[in-house]
Coordinates of C-alpha atoms and ligand atoms in Angstrom, one line a residue:
M593 CA 0.0 -0.1 -0.2
K594 CA 1.4 3.6 -1.0
N595 CA 0.5 6.7 0.9
V596 CA -0.3 9.8 -1.0
L597 CA -0.7 13.1 0.5
V598 CA -2.9 15.9 -1.2
I599 CA -2.4 19.3 0.1
Y600 CA -4.4 22.2 -0.9
Y601 CA -5.7 25.3 -0.1
S602 CA -8.8 27.0 -2.2
Q603 CA -11.0 29.9 -1.6
S604 CA -13.5 29.7 -4.7
G605 CA -13.2 25.7 -4.7
Q606 CA -11.4 25.7 -8.0
L607 CA -8.1 24.5 -6.7
E608 CA -9.7 22.0 -4.7
E609 CA -11.8 20.5 -7.9
I610 CA -8.5 20.6 -9.9
A611 CA -7.0 18.7 -7.0
R612 CA -9.8 16.1 -6.4
N613 CA -9.5 15.4 -10.2
I614 CA -6.3 15.0 -10.9
A615 CA -6.0 12.4 -7.6
K616 CA -9.0 10.7 -8.9
P617 CA -7.0 7.6 -10.7
L618 CA -4.9 7.4 -7.6
L619 CA -8.3 7.3 -5.3
D620 CA -9.5 4.5 -7.9
S621 CA -6.7 2.4 -7.3
N622 CA -6.6 -0.4 -4.6
E623 CA -2.9 -0.2 -3.9
I624 CA -2.9 3.6 -3.1
N625 CA -4.0 5.1 0.2
V626 CA -5.0 8.9 -0.5
Q627 CA -5.3 11.7 2.1
F628 CA -6.4 14.9 1.8
H629 CA -5.0 17.9 3.6
E630 CA -6.8 21.4 3.5
I631 CA -4.4 24.3 5.0
K632 CA -6.5 26.2 7.3
L633 CA -5.7 29.6 8.8
E634 CA -5.9 30.9 12.2
K635 CA -7.4 34.1 10.8
P636 CA -9.0 33.2 7.0
F637 CA -8.6 35.8 4.4
P638 CA -12.2 36.8 3.3
F639 CA -13.6 35.5 0.2
P640 CA -15.1 37.4 -1.6
W641 CA -12.3 39.8 -1.4
N642 CA -12.6 43.8 -0.4
N643 CA -10.4 46.3 -1.3
D644 CA -8.4 46.7 1.8
A645 CA -8.0 43.0 2.3
F646 CA -7.1 42.2 -1.6
F647 CA -4.5 45.1 -1.9
G648 CA -3.4 44.5 2.0
A649 CA -2.2 41.2 1.3
F650 CA 0.4 42.2 -1.3
P651 CA 3.4 42.8 0.8
E652 CA 3.2 39.7 2.9
S653 CA 2.6 37.5 -0.5
F654 CA 5.5 38.9 -2.4
L655 CA 7.8 38.6 0.9
Q656 CA 6.8 35.8 1.6
I657 CA 6.0 36.6 5.1
P658 CA 4.1 33.5 7.0
T659 CA 0.7 33.9 8.6
P660 CA -0.2 31.3 11.7
L661 CA -1.9 28.1 10.5
L662 CA -4.2 25.5 12.1
P663 CA -2.2 22.7 13.3
V664 CA -1.7 19.9 10.9
P665 CA -3.2 16.5 12.1
E666 CA -0.9 14.3 14.0
A667 CA -1.8 11.3 11.7
I668 CA -0.6 13.3 8.7
V669 CA 2.7 14.3 10.3
N670 CA 3.2 10.9 11.4
T671 CA 2.6 9.3 8.4
K672 CA 5.9 8.9 5.6
F673 CA 4.2 9.6 2.4
D674 CA 5.5 8.0 -1.0
L675 CA 4.1 11.3 -2.9
I676 CA 2.6 14.7 -2.1
L677 CA 0.5 16.3 -4.5
L678 CA 1.1 20.2 -3.8
N679 CA -2.0 22.2 -5.1
Y680 CA -1.3 25.9 -4.7
Q681 CA -2.6 29.4 -6.2
V682 CA -0.3 32.7 -7.0
W683 CA -1.1 35.6 -5.2
Y684 CA 1.1 38.5 -6.3
L685 CA 3.7 36.5 -8.8
S686 CA 4.5 34.1 -5.4
P687 CA 2.9 31.4 -4.1
S688 CA -0.2 32.4 -2.0
I689 CA 0.4 33.2 1.7
P690 CA -1.3 29.9 3.0
I691 CA 0.9 27.8 0.7
T692 CA 4.0 29.6 1.5
S693 CA 3.3 29.5 5.5
F694 CA 2.7 25.8 5.2
L695 CA 6.0 25.2 3.2
K696 CA 7.8 27.2 5.8
S697 CA 6.0 25.7 8.9
S698 CA 7.8 22.9 10.9
E699 CA 5.2 20.5 10.0
A700 CA 6.3 20.8 6.3
K701 CA 10.2 20.2 7.4
I702 CA 8.9 16.5 8.5
I703 CA 6.2 15.9 5.8
F704 CA 8.3 16.7 2.7
N705 CA 11.5 15.8 4.0
N706 CA 12.9 13.5 0.8
T707 CA 9.4 13.0 -0.6
P708 CA 8.4 12.9 -4.3
V709 CA 6.1 15.9 -5.2
V710 CA 4.0 17.0 -7.8
T711 CA 3.1 20.5 -7.9
I712 CA -0.2 21.7 -9.4
H713 CA -1.3 25.0 -9.6
G714 CA -4.4 26.9 -11.1
S715 CA -3.6 30.6 -11.5
R716 CA -4.8 33.5 -13.5
N717 CA -1.9 33.0 -16.0
M718 CA 1.4 34.7 -14.3
W719 CA 2.7 31.2 -12.2
I720 CA 6.4 31.4 -14.1
M721 CA 8.4 33.0 -11.1
A722 CA 5.7 31.7 -8.3
Q723 CA 7.1 28.5 -9.3
E724 CA 10.6 29.0 -8.9
K725 CA 9.9 30.2 -5.6
V726 CA 8.2 27.2 -4.5
K727 CA 11.0 25.1 -5.7
V728 CA 13.4 27.1 -3.5
L729 CA 11.0 26.5 -0.4
L730 CA 10.7 22.6 -1.5
K731 CA 14.4 22.6 -1.6
E732 CA 14.7 23.8 1.9
N733 CA 12.2 21.2 3.0
N734 CA 14.4 18.6 1.1
A735 CA 11.5 17.4 -0.8
L736 CA 12.1 16.1 -4.4
L737 CA 10.2 17.8 -7.4
K738 CA 9.1 15.1 -9.8
G739 CA 6.3 16.9 -11.6
N740 CA 4.3 20.5 -12.5
I741 CA 1.1 20.9 -13.6
A742 CA 0.1 24.6 -14.6
L743 CA -3.4 25.3 -15.1
V744 CA -4.5 28.9 -16.2
D745 CA -7.0 31.0 -17.7
R746 CA -6.6 31.0 -21.1
R747 CA -8.3 34.3 -22.2
G748 CA -6.0 36.8 -23.2
N749 CA -4.0 38.7 -20.3
L750 CA -6.1 41.6 -19.9
I751 CA -9.5 40.1 -20.2
S752 CA -8.6 37.5 -17.6
V753 CA -7.3 40.5 -15.0
V754 CA -11.1 42.0 -15.4
T755 CA -12.8 38.7 -15.1
I756 CA -10.9 37.1 -12.2
V757 CA -10.5 40.4 -10.3
E758 CA -14.5 40.7 -10.8
W759 CA -14.9 37.1 -9.4
M760 CA -12.6 37.6 -6.6
F761 CA -14.8 40.3 -5.4
S762 CA -18.2 39.5 -6.1
G763 CA -17.3 35.8 -4.9
V764 CA -19.5 34.5 -8.1
K765 CA -18.1 33.1 -11.2
K766 CA -20.6 34.5 -13.7
R767 CA -20.0 36.3 -17.2
Y768 CA -19.0 40.0 -16.3
L769 CA -21.9 42.2 -17.4
G770 CA -22.9 39.3 -19.8
I771 CA -20.3 40.1 -22.6
F772 CA -16.8 38.6 -20.8
P773 CA -15.9 35.3 -20.7
L774 CA -16.2 32.9 -17.6
P775 CA -13.4 33.9 -15.0
G776 CA -10.4 31.1 -14.0
V777 CA -9.6 28.2 -15.5
S778 CA -11.9 26.9 -18.0
D779 CA -14.3 23.9 -16.8
K780 CA -12.9 21.9 -19.8
D781 CA -9.6 22.1 -18.6
I782 CA -10.7 21.7 -14.8
N783 CA -12.7 18.3 -16.1
E784 CA -10.1 17.0 -18.2
S785 CA -7.5 17.4 -15.8
T786 CA -8.0 13.7 -14.4
K787 CA -5.8 13.1 -17.5
F788 CA -2.7 14.0 -15.6
G789 CA -3.3 11.5 -12.7
Y790 CA -2.7 8.7 -15.0
P791 CA 1.2 9.4 -15.6
I792 CA 1.4 9.9 -12.1
L793 CA -0.3 6.7 -11.0
T794 CA 2.2 4.8 -13.0
G795 CA 5.4 6.7 -11.8
L796 CA 4.0 5.9 -8.3
I797 CA 3.4 2.3 -8.8
E798 CA 6.8 1.8 -10.3
N799 CA 8.6 4.1 -8.0
N800 CA 10.1 6.2 -11.1
Y801 CA 9.1 9.3 -12.0
D802 CA 12.2 10.0 -14.5
N803 CA 10.0 10.7 -17.5
L804 CA 7.2 12.0 -15.6
Q805 CA 7.5 15.6 -16.5
Q806 CA 7.8 14.8 -20.3
K807 CA 4.6 12.8 -19.9
L808 CA 2.8 15.7 -18.3
V809 CA 3.9 18.2 -20.7
A810 CA 2.7 15.9 -23.5
L811 CA -0.7 16.0 -22.1
D812 CA -0.5 19.5 -22.3
A813 CA 0.2 20.2 -18.6
V814 CA 2.2 23.3 -19.2
R815 CA 1.9 25.8 -21.7
I816 CA 4.1 28.7 -21.8
R817 CA 3.5 32.1 -23.5
P818 CA 7.0 34.0 -23.5
F819 CA 5.4 37.6 -23.1
L820 CA 4.3 36.5 -19.7
I821 CA 7.7 35.3 -18.8
T822 CA 9.0 38.9 -19.0
V823 CA 6.1 40.5 -17.8
D824 CA 6.5 38.3 -14.4
K825 CA 10.1 38.8 -14.2
T826 CA 10.0 42.5 -14.6
G827 CA 6.7 42.6 -12.1
N828 CA 9.1 40.6 -9.6
K829 CA 11.6 43.4 -9.9
I830 CA 8.8 46.3 -9.3
F831 CA 6.9 44.4 -6.6
S832 CA 10.3 43.9 -4.4
K833 CA 10.5 47.9 -4.6
W834 CA 7.0 48.4 -3.8
S835 CA 6.8 45.3 -1.0
N836 CA 9.8 46.5 0.7
L837 CA 8.5 50.1 0.9
L838 CA 5.0 49.3 2.1
I839 CA 6.3 46.8 5.0
T840 CA 8.0 49.5 6.6
K841 CA 4.9 51.7 6.8
K842 CA 2.9 51.4 9.8
Q843 CA 0.3 53.9 10.4
S844 CA 0.5 55.2 7.0
R845 CA 0.2 51.6 5.1
K846 CA -3.1 51.9 4.2
A847 CA -2.5 55.4 2.3
W848 CA 0.6 53.9 0.7
T849 CA -1.8 51.0 -0.3
K850 CA -4.0 53.0 -2.0
V851 CA -1.1 54.5 -4.0
F852 CA 0.2 50.9 -4.7
K853 CA -3.5 49.9 -6.1
V854 CA -3.1 53.1 -8.5
Y855 CA 0.7 52.0 -9.8
L856 CA -0.5 48.6 -10.5
L857 CA -3.7 49.5 -12.3
L858 CA -1.5 51.6 -14.4
A859 CA 1.3 49.3 -15.0
I860 CA -1.4 46.2 -15.9
W861 CA -3.1 48.8 -18.3
L862 CA -0.6 50.9 -19.7
I863 CA 2.8 49.6 -19.1
S864 CA 2.1 45.7 -20.2
P865 CA 0.6 46.7 -23.4
I866 CA 3.7 48.4 -24.2
V867 CA 5.9 45.8 -22.7
Y868 CA 3.8 43.4 -25.1
I869 CA 4.5 45.6 -28.2
L870 CA 8.2 45.6 -27.2
H871 CA 8.2 42.1 -26.8
L872 CA 6.9 41.7 -30.4
I873 CA 9.4 43.8 -31.8
A874 CA 12.5 42.1 -29.8
Y875 CA 10.8 38.8 -30.8
P876 CA 13.3 37.7 -33.9
L877 CA 16.2 38.9 -31.9
R878 CA 15.3 36.8 -28.7
I879 CA 14.2 33.8 -30.4
R880 CA 17.0 31.3 -29.2
K881 CA 16.7 32.9 -25.6
I882 CA 13.0 32.6 -25.6
N883 CA 13.2 28.8 -26.7
K884 CA 15.4 28.3 -24.0
D885 CA 13.5 29.8 -21.6
I886 CA 10.3 27.8 -22.9
Q887 CA 12.3 24.7 -22.5
Y888 CA 13.6 25.5 -18.8
Y889 CA 10.2 26.5 -17.7
K890 CA 8.2 23.4 -19.1
G891 CA 10.7 21.5 -16.9
I892 CA 11.1 20.9 -13.3
N893 CA 14.7 21.4 -12.8
Ligands
LIG2255 C1 -4.7 38.4 -4.0 C2 -4.7 37.8 -4.9 C3 -3.4 37.9 -6.2 C4 -3.4 37.0 -7.1 N1 -2.3 37.2 -8.0 C5 -2.2 36.1 -8.8 C6 -0.9 36.3 -9.8 O1 -0.2 37.5 -9.6 N2 -1.0 35.5 -10.9 C7 -1.5 34.9 -11.3 O2 -1.7 34.1 -12.4 N3 -3.0 34.8 -10.5 C8 -3.2 35.6 -9.5 N4 -4.3 35.3 -8.8 C9 -5.4 34.6 -9.1 C10 -5.2 33.4 -8.0 O3 -3.9 32.4 -8.4 C11 -6.2 31.9 -8.3 O4 -6.4 31.6 -9.4 C12 -7.6 32.6 -7.9 O5 -7.6 33.1 -6.8 C13 -8.5 31.5 -7.5 O6 -8.1 30.4 -6.7 P1 -8.8 29.9 -5.3 O7 -8.8 28.4 -5.9 O8 -8.2 29.9 -4.2 O9 -10.1 30.1 -5.6 C14 -4.4 36.0 -7.5 C15 -5.4 36.2 -6.6 C16 -5.6 37.0 -5.3 C17 -7.0 36.6 -4.7

């Protein structure tokens, strides 16, 4: 009997649905015992979000400052798992605060130690650098990354900003104004995500994950849009400055957060289209580097 732990946190239920769909082939196998662990916070974030909470979560998200969690059940801490499926979402180009907090916990040190891990994320579309940060946190826990599945909103970058923000602030997954598409990972991608569970199951049974990422990529587990790599990297540089400024503010933090919000809106609606045009112009000159990046981010090294 093999033991698998599925770790997740989800506000809307999207990531939980993805987590359960991918785990289905493992749940259906008689040889595998699957346990789910939902990360719970001492002080939960609101859902739907309000303005103050949403923008207020930025510095701690980006600087990866943990928040207190409810304890992990003893039965989980005391089990040696053969595989962990780590389901996470991205907040401000970083793993969400609940995930960071879990990965930085003393329990994670025990649970992840020397254990194969597949990372699974459901984000808007900007997950590249968050995954790099998760890789570091996994290494710090002596975990062994074996696969990565990136589920995203496949609509245009700016359309998904509108629809996902609307969804986060209303708590309802609907077509905004009746004209925008549904927000988030599509129902089709969520329903079909069970397909990723089969190569994971094979790897687990054979205790060999050597080709797992290749198999997942062949199933369309990771799509890279080169423009988003540029935006993500640039965004990280800018967020680093803003988060380090905001975290030092005490009484004036609320006022500064409002300034950050205005900046963020400008960056999304003005700067990112300019970056996109520059990216298109430079594309032929950067083609080698772009192809190298695509290969790298599709992988797990
Ligand atoms: C505060 C906040 C910040 C977010 N920042 C990002 C981001 O930087 N990149 C991204 O692709 N998605 C971002 N998202 C979308 C989430 O990754 C995720 O898709 C969404 O919150 C739904 O996840 P759920 O399963 O927890 O409901 C953000 C969401 C929230 C609430």
